């Protein structure tokens, strides 16, 4: 069967060893339905939600507002689990990266980037990625499957465990923002991503507002407006090139949804204003997309869209077919965009001492295990 390989690649994780039902990733209605099945009144679901998403409880025994026999009954039928931290690395600049292992042994990366006035958690939406953007390391990895809502949310839960951020603090949070800029294309896994985002936004739980969540896409044009209407989060577009000829080559999804279609989708994104701008990400590749003419074409392309342009120094990885633009070229590029009226910050590379290119940590763990297996026999 020609489709068997594909189906296998996208197979969901194997069920947990026991047959308890995982509560992480259920929305409020699903949680209430579970409790109704146990004969518990509706307000119990709200209490449980509070324990799971506001207090971060992983053990039913700790849920002291519930009667003891009820806690025991819950523990028999349900589980509250976190992904396993396979690697946990902290950079000298405070950036922290986890390689997380899921029930079926697949792995994905999560990164925490602390800044003075905020802290951003960069979350993955898939294991690997099908897009094969030429500059991105994740595209070189073979295995791909969608992450479930529980696995996407599990990244936030585990990071908050590690940073000691329970119960949800009202302000001054270490994780104040979430960006879907890790491995994978979030708009190719929309249902699970949307479900996880909605749970993370819930005011009686993790309570991170839509203004502090950014969904980044390489350009799944037909899904962009829907995401805006249903979730209302900030939008980032991985643009990286201003002609179809070049973008077809370095961001191959462009062959399906060319620049004109992508820009039309951006212009229709709901709620755009100067206070709510689209971020265009643009990775600086020496001699490829970094000329002053490229910069001028870029501002023409985004004319009229409330936007800012994030210039990202290319982060090299072994075997990458590009080099990063010179500082001077980036400065000239940034000035042209800025003079046209758009903020054009150059992203400061973070955590390079612990491997910054997304996907590198995972590749390293695969190499490590291979060499361990070889040493073992
Ligand atoms: N698929 C989505 C989400 C992944 S985030 C998307 O494409 O937007 C992808 C971002 O990672 C890109 O915009 C780019 O900013 C960054 N990126 C990937 N590889 C990089 C590299 N080698 N150097 C610098 N940035 C890179």
GROMACS .gro file of C-alpha atoms and ligand atoms in nm:
model
  403
    1UNK     CA    1   0.000   0.000   0.000
    2UNK     CA    2   0.153   0.323  -0.109
    3UNK     CA    3  -0.017   0.522   0.165
    4UNK     CA    4   0.094   0.290   0.445
    5UNK     CA    5   0.428   0.462   0.494
    6UNK     CA    6   0.266   0.798   0.522
    7UNK     CA    7   0.002   0.673   0.765
    8UNK     CA    8   0.271   0.520   0.978
    9UNK     CA    9   0.474   0.840   0.990
   10UNK     CA   10   0.171   1.028   1.114
   11UNK     CA   11   0.056   0.759   1.355
   12UNK     CA   12  -0.041   0.892   1.697
   13UNK     CA   13   0.171   0.792   1.996
   14UNK     CA   14   0.121   0.446   2.137
   15UNK     CA   15  -0.124   0.441   2.428
   16UNK     CA   16   0.027   0.466   2.776
   17UNK     CA   17   0.119   0.133   2.938
   18UNK     CA   18  -0.175   0.148   3.174
   19UNK     CA   19  -0.525   0.224   3.058
   20UNK     CA   20  -0.576   0.536   3.264
   21UNK     CA   21  -0.706   0.833   3.066
   22UNK     CA   22  -0.475   1.134   3.036
   23UNK     CA   23  -0.642   1.451   3.162
   24UNK     CA   24  -0.388   1.697   3.020
   25UNK     CA   25  -0.515   1.817   2.685
   26UNK     CA   26  -0.886   1.767   2.757
   27UNK     CA   27  -1.079   2.089   2.720
   28UNK     CA   28  -1.331   2.199   2.983
   29UNK     CA   29  -1.625   2.025   2.816
   30UNK     CA   30  -1.433   1.698   2.782
   31UNK     CA   31  -1.317   1.714   3.143
   32UNK     CA   32  -1.674   1.777   3.260
   33UNK     CA   33  -1.793   1.482   3.052
   34UNK     CA   34  -1.535   1.257   3.215
   35UNK     CA   35  -1.643   1.363   3.563
   36UNK     CA   36  -2.009   1.325   3.475
   37UNK     CA   37  -1.928   0.967   3.381
   38UNK     CA   38  -1.808   0.923   3.741
   39UNK     CA   39  -2.128   1.073   3.871
   40UNK     CA   40  -1.955   1.387   3.997
   41UNK     CA   41  -2.132   1.725   3.982
   42UNK     CA   42  -2.018   1.986   3.728
   43UNK     CA   43  -1.833   2.205   3.979
   44UNK     CA   44  -1.587   1.922   4.041
   45UNK     CA   45  -1.458   1.971   3.686
   46UNK     CA   46  -1.385   2.332   3.767
   47UNK     CA   47  -1.199   2.233   4.082
   48UNK     CA   48  -0.998   1.978   3.894
   49UNK     CA   49  -0.916   2.231   3.621
   50UNK     CA   50  -0.787   2.466   3.890
   51UNK     CA   51  -0.564   2.194   4.037
   52UNK     CA   52  -0.426   2.088   3.701
   53UNK     CA   53  -0.377   2.421   3.524
   54UNK     CA   54  -0.355   2.680   3.800
   55UNK     CA   55  -0.173   2.482   4.068
   56UNK     CA   56   0.016   2.242   3.845
   57UNK     CA   57  -0.080   1.935   4.047
   58UNK     CA   58   0.035   1.602   3.904
   59UNK     CA   59  -0.086   1.392   4.195
   60UNK     CA   60  -0.453   1.349   4.281
   61UNK     CA   61  -0.360   1.291   4.645
   62UNK     CA   62  -0.250   1.657   4.668
   63UNK     CA   63  -0.594   1.787   4.567
   64UNK     CA   64  -0.705   1.868   4.917
   65UNK     CA   65  -1.032   2.037   4.819
   66UNK     CA   66  -1.161   1.700   4.698
   67UNK     CA   67  -1.280   1.425   4.932
   68UNK     CA   68  -1.025   1.149   4.985
   69UNK     CA   69  -1.230   0.865   4.837
   70UNK     CA   70  -1.299   1.079   4.529
   71UNK     CA   71  -0.926   1.148   4.488
   72UNK     CA   72  -0.858   0.777   4.506
   73UNK     CA   73  -1.128   0.705   4.248
   74UNK     CA   74  -0.979   0.968   4.015
   75UNK     CA   75  -0.630   0.823   4.053
   76UNK     CA   76  -0.759   0.484   3.948
   77UNK     CA   77  -0.908   0.605   3.622
   78UNK     CA   78  -0.704   0.907   3.524
   79UNK     CA   79  -0.346   1.026   3.485
   80UNK     CA   80  -0.183   1.369   3.479
   81UNK     CA   81   0.153   1.328   3.309
   82UNK     CA   82   0.437   1.538   3.177
   83UNK     CA   83   0.670   1.466   2.891
   84UNK     CA   84   1.008   1.331   3.001
   85UNK     CA   85   1.307   1.568   2.989
   86UNK     CA   86   1.566   1.370   2.790
   87UNK     CA   87   1.811   1.663   2.788
   88UNK     CA   88   1.799   1.984   2.990
   89UNK     CA   89   2.060   2.246   2.905
   90UNK     CA   90   2.109   2.597   3.033
   91UNK     CA   91   2.310   2.853   2.839
   92UNK     CA   92   2.537   3.114   2.997
   93UNK     CA   93   2.285   3.375   2.879
   94UNK     CA   94   2.002   3.203   3.071
   95UNK     CA   95   1.840   3.037   2.770
   96UNK     CA   96   1.727   2.690   2.863
   97UNK     CA   97   1.652   2.406   2.623
   98UNK     CA   98   1.478   2.082   2.686
   99UNK     CA   99   1.466   1.783   2.460
  100UNK     CA  100   1.139   1.620   2.559
  101UNK     CA  101   1.051   1.255   2.514
  102UNK     CA  102   0.690   1.147   2.459
  103UNK     CA  103   0.512   0.818   2.528
  104UNK     CA  104   0.614   0.661   2.194
  105UNK     CA  105   0.980   0.762   2.236
  106UNK     CA  106   0.963   1.050   1.985
  107UNK     CA  107   1.134   1.374   2.084
  108UNK     CA  108   1.089   1.747   2.033
  109UNK     CA  109   1.254   2.064   2.162
  110UNK     CA  110   1.124   2.338   2.388
  111UNK     CA  111   1.322   2.654   2.462
  112UNK     CA  112   1.287   2.918   2.735
  113UNK     CA  113   1.430   3.260   2.655
  114UNK     CA  114   1.439   3.493   2.955
  115UNK     CA  115   1.454   3.867   2.891
  116UNK     CA  116   1.445   4.167   3.121
  117UNK     CA  117   1.074   4.236   3.099
  118UNK     CA  118   0.940   3.898   2.987
  119UNK     CA  119   1.016   3.534   2.933
  120UNK     CA  120   0.927   3.349   2.617
  121UNK     CA  121   0.867   2.979   2.577
  122UNK     CA  122   0.928   2.850   2.225
  123UNK     CA  123   0.707   2.546   2.172
  124UNK     CA  124   0.710   2.271   1.906
  125UNK     CA  125   0.396   2.162   1.721
  126UNK     CA  126   0.525   1.853   1.538
  127UNK     CA  127   0.798   1.591   1.565
  128UNK     CA  128   1.019   1.696   1.277
  129UNK     CA  129   0.869   1.897   0.990
  130UNK     CA  130   0.755   1.828   0.634
  131UNK     CA  131   0.840   2.173   0.495
  132UNK     CA  132   1.214   2.125   0.422
  133UNK     CA  133   1.302   2.496   0.434
  134UNK     CA  134   1.662   2.488   0.313
  135UNK     CA  135   1.814   2.686   0.602
  136UNK     CA  136   1.629   2.500   0.878
  137UNK     CA  137   1.784   2.204   1.053
  138UNK     CA  138   1.451   2.050   1.155
  139UNK     CA  139   1.370   1.991   0.786
  140UNK     CA  140   1.660   1.744   0.765
  141UNK     CA  141   1.501   1.510   1.019
  142UNK     CA  142   1.324   1.208   0.884
  143UNK     CA  143   1.047   1.121   1.125
  144UNK     CA  144   0.741   1.339   1.128
  145UNK     CA  145   0.419   1.323   1.321
  146UNK     CA  146   0.182   1.572   1.474
  147UNK     CA  147   0.207   1.643   1.844
  148UNK     CA  148  -0.119   1.593   2.032
  149UNK     CA  149  -0.278   1.881   2.224
  150UNK     CA  150  -0.154   1.713   2.543
  151UNK     CA  151   0.201   1.702   2.410
  152UNK     CA  152   0.196   2.066   2.300
  153UNK     CA  153   0.054   2.174   2.635
  154UNK     CA  154   0.287   1.932   2.814
  155UNK     CA  155   0.581   2.145   2.700
  156UNK     CA  156   0.437   2.445   2.884
  157UNK     CA  157   0.354   2.237   3.191
  158UNK     CA  158   0.702   2.086   3.213
  159UNK     CA  159   0.873   2.423   3.165
  160UNK     CA  160   0.661   2.568   3.443
  161UNK     CA  161   0.750   2.274   3.666
  162UNK     CA  162   1.119   2.336   3.597
  163UNK     CA  163   1.096   2.711   3.656
  164UNK     CA  164   0.882   2.671   3.969
  165UNK     CA  165   0.598   2.871   3.822
  166UNK     CA  166   0.299   2.720   4.000
  167UNK     CA  167   0.044   2.841   4.095
  168UNK     CA  168   0.002   3.075   3.797
  169UNK     CA  169   0.151   3.406   3.913
  170UNK     CA  170  -0.062   3.713   3.832
  171UNK     CA  171   0.241   3.906   3.701
  172UNK     CA  172   0.618   3.906   3.670
  173UNK     CA  173   0.617   3.564   3.512
  174UNK     CA  174   0.921   3.372   3.394
  175UNK     CA  175   0.698   3.235   3.118
  176UNK     CA  176   0.492   3.536   3.015
  177UNK     CA  177   0.482   3.464   2.641
  178UNK     CA  178   0.448   3.162   2.417
  179UNK     CA  179   0.567   3.141   2.058
  180UNK     CA  180   0.491   2.849   1.828
  181UNK     CA  181   0.830   2.870   1.664
  182UNK     CA  182   0.978   2.538   1.763
  183UNK     CA  183   0.982   2.230   1.544
  184UNK     CA  184   0.698   2.179   1.299
  185UNK     CA  185   0.437   2.378   1.111
  186UNK     CA  186   0.155   2.472   1.350
  187UNK     CA  187  -0.098   2.529   1.072
  188UNK     CA  188  -0.044   2.172   0.949
  189UNK     CA  189  -0.154   2.055   1.295
  190UNK     CA  190  -0.420   2.316   1.349
  191UNK     CA  191  -0.675   2.128   1.559
  192UNK     CA  192  -0.426   2.015   1.821
  193UNK     CA  193  -0.247   2.350   1.827
  194UNK     CA  194  -0.577   2.538   1.863
  195UNK     CA  195  -0.690   2.313   2.145
  196UNK     CA  196  -0.363   2.354   2.334
  197UNK     CA  197  -0.364   2.732   2.285
  198UNK     CA  198  -0.722   2.761   2.409
  199UNK     CA  199  -0.634   2.569   2.724
  200UNK     CA  200  -0.323   2.781   2.781
  201UNK     CA  201  -0.531   3.099   2.742
  202UNK     CA  202  -0.800   2.993   2.990
  203UNK     CA  203  -0.812   3.257   3.265
  204UNK     CA  204  -0.864   3.001   3.543
  205UNK     CA  205  -0.559   2.803   3.451
  206UNK     CA  206  -0.229   2.886   3.281
  207UNK     CA  207  -0.389   3.218   3.184
  208UNK     CA  208  -0.155   3.349   2.916
  209UNK     CA  209  -0.346   3.604   2.710
  210UNK     CA  210  -0.380   3.584   2.333
  211UNK     CA  211  -0.179   3.906   2.312
  212UNK     CA  212   0.117   3.713   2.449
  213UNK     CA  213   0.092   3.413   2.219
  214UNK     CA  214   0.239   3.415   1.868
  215UNK     CA  215   0.173   3.156   1.602
  216UNK     CA  216   0.444   3.138   1.339
  217UNK     CA  217   0.378   2.989   0.996
  218UNK     CA  218   0.584   2.936   0.685
  219UNK     CA  219   0.273   3.034   0.493
  220UNK     CA  220  -0.021   2.793   0.496
  221UNK     CA  221  -0.228   3.071   0.342
  222UNK     CA  222  -0.576   2.913   0.355
  223UNK     CA  223  -0.548   2.854   0.731
  224UNK     CA  224  -0.422   3.198   0.835
  225UNK     CA  225  -0.750   3.385   0.854
  226UNK     CA  226  -0.923   3.101   1.035
  227UNK     CA  227  -0.650   3.093   1.299
  228UNK     CA  228  -0.692   3.466   1.350
  229UNK     CA  229  -1.069   3.447   1.378
  230UNK     CA  230  -1.077   3.149   1.611
  231UNK     CA  231  -0.775   3.215   1.833
  232UNK     CA  232  -0.698   3.586   1.799
  233UNK     CA  233  -0.329   3.530   1.869
  234UNK     CA  234  -0.042   3.726   1.716
  235UNK     CA  235   0.076   3.616   1.374
  236UNK     CA  236   0.432   3.572   1.254
  237UNK     CA  237   0.515   3.486   0.894
  238UNK     CA  238   0.841   3.318   0.804
  239UNK     CA  239   0.891   3.513   0.483
  240UNK     CA  240   1.267   3.495   0.414
  241UNK     CA  241   1.242   3.589   0.046
  242UNK     CA  242   1.063   3.851  -0.163
  243UNK     CA  243   1.042   3.679  -0.502
  244UNK     CA  244   0.860   3.355  -0.581
  245UNK     CA  245   1.168   3.237  -0.767
  246UNK     CA  246   1.384   3.248  -0.453
  247UNK     CA  247   1.112   3.159  -0.204
  248UNK     CA  248   1.015   2.850  -0.408
  249UNK     CA  249   1.370   2.734  -0.350
  250UNK     CA  250   1.435   2.816   0.018
  251UNK     CA  251   1.078   2.789   0.157
  252UNK     CA  252   0.929   2.521  -0.072
  253UNK     CA  253   0.573   2.558   0.062
  254UNK     CA  254   0.579   2.872  -0.153
  255UNK     CA  255   0.522   2.651  -0.460
  256UNK     CA  256   0.182   2.568  -0.313
  257UNK     CA  257   0.097   2.911  -0.170
  258UNK     CA  258   0.296   3.177  -0.356
  259UNK     CA  259   0.381   3.517  -0.214
  260UNK     CA  260   0.077   3.701  -0.357
  261UNK     CA  261  -0.162   3.452  -0.196
  262UNK     CA  262   0.029   3.468   0.133
  263UNK     CA  263   0.020   3.847   0.138
  264UNK     CA  264  -0.353   3.849   0.063
  265UNK     CA  265  -0.405   3.616   0.361
  266UNK     CA  266  -0.197   3.849   0.580
  267UNK     CA  267  -0.400   4.151   0.473
  268UNK     CA  268  -0.719   3.971   0.575
  269UNK     CA  269  -0.588   3.875   0.919
  270UNK     CA  270  -0.852   3.992   1.168
  271UNK     CA  271  -0.781   4.267   1.418
  272UNK     CA  272  -0.471   4.413   1.257
  273UNK     CA  273  -0.375   4.759   1.381
  274UNK     CA  274  -0.061   4.942   1.479
  275UNK     CA  275  -0.095   4.789   1.823
  276UNK     CA  276  -0.136   4.444   1.669
  277UNK     CA  277   0.111   4.401   1.393
  278UNK     CA  278   0.215   4.099   1.191
  279UNK     CA  279   0.577   4.000   1.244
  280UNK     CA  280   0.762   3.908   0.926
  281UNK     CA  281   1.060   3.688   1.000
  282UNK     CA  282   1.350   3.713   0.762
  283UNK     CA  283   1.658   3.497   0.804
  284UNK     CA  284   1.970   3.673   0.673
  285UNK     CA  285   2.153   3.453   0.421
  286UNK     CA  286   2.476   3.586   0.276
  287UNK     CA  287   2.448   3.668  -0.094
  288UNK     CA  288   2.107   3.500  -0.117
  289UNK     CA  289   1.839   3.735   0.017
  290UNK     CA  290   2.032   4.016   0.190
  291UNK     CA  291   2.086   4.289  -0.073
  292UNK     CA  292   1.955   4.648  -0.046
  293UNK     CA  293   1.731   4.568  -0.345
  294UNK     CA  294   1.580   4.279  -0.145
  295UNK     CA  295   1.513   4.518   0.143
  296UNK     CA  296   1.341   4.766  -0.087
  297UNK     CA  297   1.130   4.490  -0.243
  298UNK     CA  298   1.037   4.371   0.106
  299UNK     CA  299   0.891   4.704   0.212
  300UNK     CA  300   0.698   4.723  -0.114
  301UNK     CA  301   0.556   4.378  -0.052
  302UNK     CA  302   0.428   4.456   0.297
  303UNK     CA  303   0.314   4.813   0.218
  304UNK     CA  304  -0.005   4.893   0.408
  305UNK     CA  305   0.017   4.598   0.645
  306UNK     CA  306   0.070   4.693   1.010
  307UNK     CA  307   0.394   4.502   1.043
  308UNK     CA  308   0.735   4.466   1.193
  309UNK     CA  309   1.027   4.281   1.041
  310UNK     CA  310   1.244   4.055   1.254
  311UNK     CA  311   1.585   4.011   1.096
  312UNK     CA  312   1.733   3.682   1.207
  313UNK     CA  313   2.104   3.614   1.168
  314UNK     CA  314   2.130   3.271   1.006
  315UNK     CA  315   2.238   3.018   1.263
  316UNK     CA  316   2.467   2.768   1.093
  317UNK     CA  317   2.451   2.392   1.147
  318UNK     CA  318   2.684   2.122   1.020
  319UNK     CA  319   2.640   2.081   0.645
  320UNK     CA  320   2.412   2.384   0.605
  321UNK     CA  321   2.429   2.522   0.250
  322UNK     CA  322   2.431   2.889   0.364
  323UNK     CA  323   2.635   3.142   0.555
  324UNK     CA  324   2.507   3.426   0.771
  325UNK     CA  325   2.508   3.774   0.617
  326UNK     CA  326   2.775   4.017   0.737
  327UNK     CA  327   2.688   4.253   1.018
  328UNK     CA  328   2.725   4.543   0.777
  329UNK     CA  329   2.481   4.391   0.526
  330UNK     CA  330   2.229   4.326   0.803
  331UNK     CA  331   2.264   4.685   0.926
  332UNK     CA  332   2.205   4.830   0.577
  333UNK     CA  333   1.905   4.600   0.527
  334UNK     CA  334   1.761   4.694   0.866
  335UNK     CA  335   1.803   5.068   0.797
  336UNK     CA  336   1.615   5.048   0.466
  337UNK     CA  337   1.323   4.868   0.632
  338UNK     CA  338   1.328   5.107   0.928
  339UNK     CA  339   1.335   5.417   0.707
  340UNK     CA  340   1.026   5.287   0.528
  341UNK     CA  341   0.842   5.302   0.862
  342UNK     CA  342   0.870   4.949   0.999
  343UNK     CA  343   1.042   4.838   1.316
  344UNK     CA  344   1.329   4.617   1.200
  345UNK     CA  345   1.505   4.467   1.501
  346UNK     CA  346   1.790   4.225   1.449
  347UNK     CA  347   1.736   3.919   1.667
  348UNK     CA  348   2.016   3.862   1.914
  349UNK     CA  349   2.132   3.503   1.891
  350UNK     CA  350   2.059   3.326   2.220
  351UNK     CA  351   2.190   3.008   2.371
  352UNK     CA  352   2.446   2.935   2.100
  353UNK     CA  353   2.671   2.763   2.355
  354UNK     CA  354   2.403   2.497   2.400
  355UNK     CA  355   2.321   2.467   2.027
  356UNK     CA  356   2.085   2.727   1.898
  357UNK     CA  357   1.961   2.589   1.569
  358UNK     CA  358   1.624   2.434   1.629
  359UNK     CA  359   1.648   2.059   1.593
  360UNK     CA  360   2.017   2.034   1.675
  361UNK     CA  361   1.956   1.912   2.028
  362UNK     CA  362   1.743   1.631   1.892
  363UNK     CA  363   2.004   1.537   1.635
  364UNK     CA  364   2.263   1.530   1.907
  365UNK     CA  365   2.058   1.295   2.120
  366UNK     CA  366   2.013   1.062   1.821
  367UNK     CA  367   2.392   1.063   1.765
  368UNK     CA  368   2.453   1.003   2.135
  369UNK     CA  369   2.229   0.701   2.145
  370UNK     CA  370   2.379   0.561   1.825
  371UNK     CA  371   2.728   0.582   1.974
  372UNK     CA  372   2.604   0.430   2.300
  373UNK     CA  373   2.452   0.141   2.107
  374UNK     CA  374   2.774   0.093   1.911
  375UNK     CA  375   2.981   0.098   2.231
  376UNK     CA  376   2.745  -0.155   2.388
  377UNK     CA  377   2.790  -0.406   2.118
  378LIG     N1  378   0.694   2.629   1.056
  378LIG     C1  379   0.677   2.753   1.128
  378LIG     C2  380   0.727   2.742   1.269
  378LIG     C3  381   0.875   2.709   1.281
  378LIG     S1  382   0.961   2.851   1.328
  378LIG     C4  383   0.745   2.865   1.055
  378LIG     O1  384   0.817   2.838   0.959
  378LIG     O2  385   0.725   2.979   1.090
  378LIG     C5  386   1.070   2.868   1.197
  378LIG     C6  387   1.164   2.984   1.225
  378LIG     O3  388   1.287   2.930   1.272
  378LIG     C7  389   1.200   3.058   1.099
  378LIG     O4  390   1.120   3.169   1.078
  378LIG     C8  391   1.336   3.105   1.129
  378LIG     O5  392   1.325   3.227   1.195
  378LIG     C9  393   1.390   3.012   1.230
  378LIG     N2  394   1.502   2.933   1.181
  378LIG    C10  395   1.503   2.806   1.136
  378LIG     N3  396   1.627   2.768   1.105
  378LIG    C11  397   1.707   2.873   1.131
  378LIG    C12  398   1.847   2.894   1.122
  378LIG     N4  399   1.929   2.800   1.079
  378LIG     N5  400   1.894   3.015   1.159
  378LIG    C13  401   1.811   3.111   1.204
  378LIG     N6  402   1.679   3.096   1.216
  378LIG    C14  403   1.627   2.979   1.180
   0.00000   0.00000   0.00000
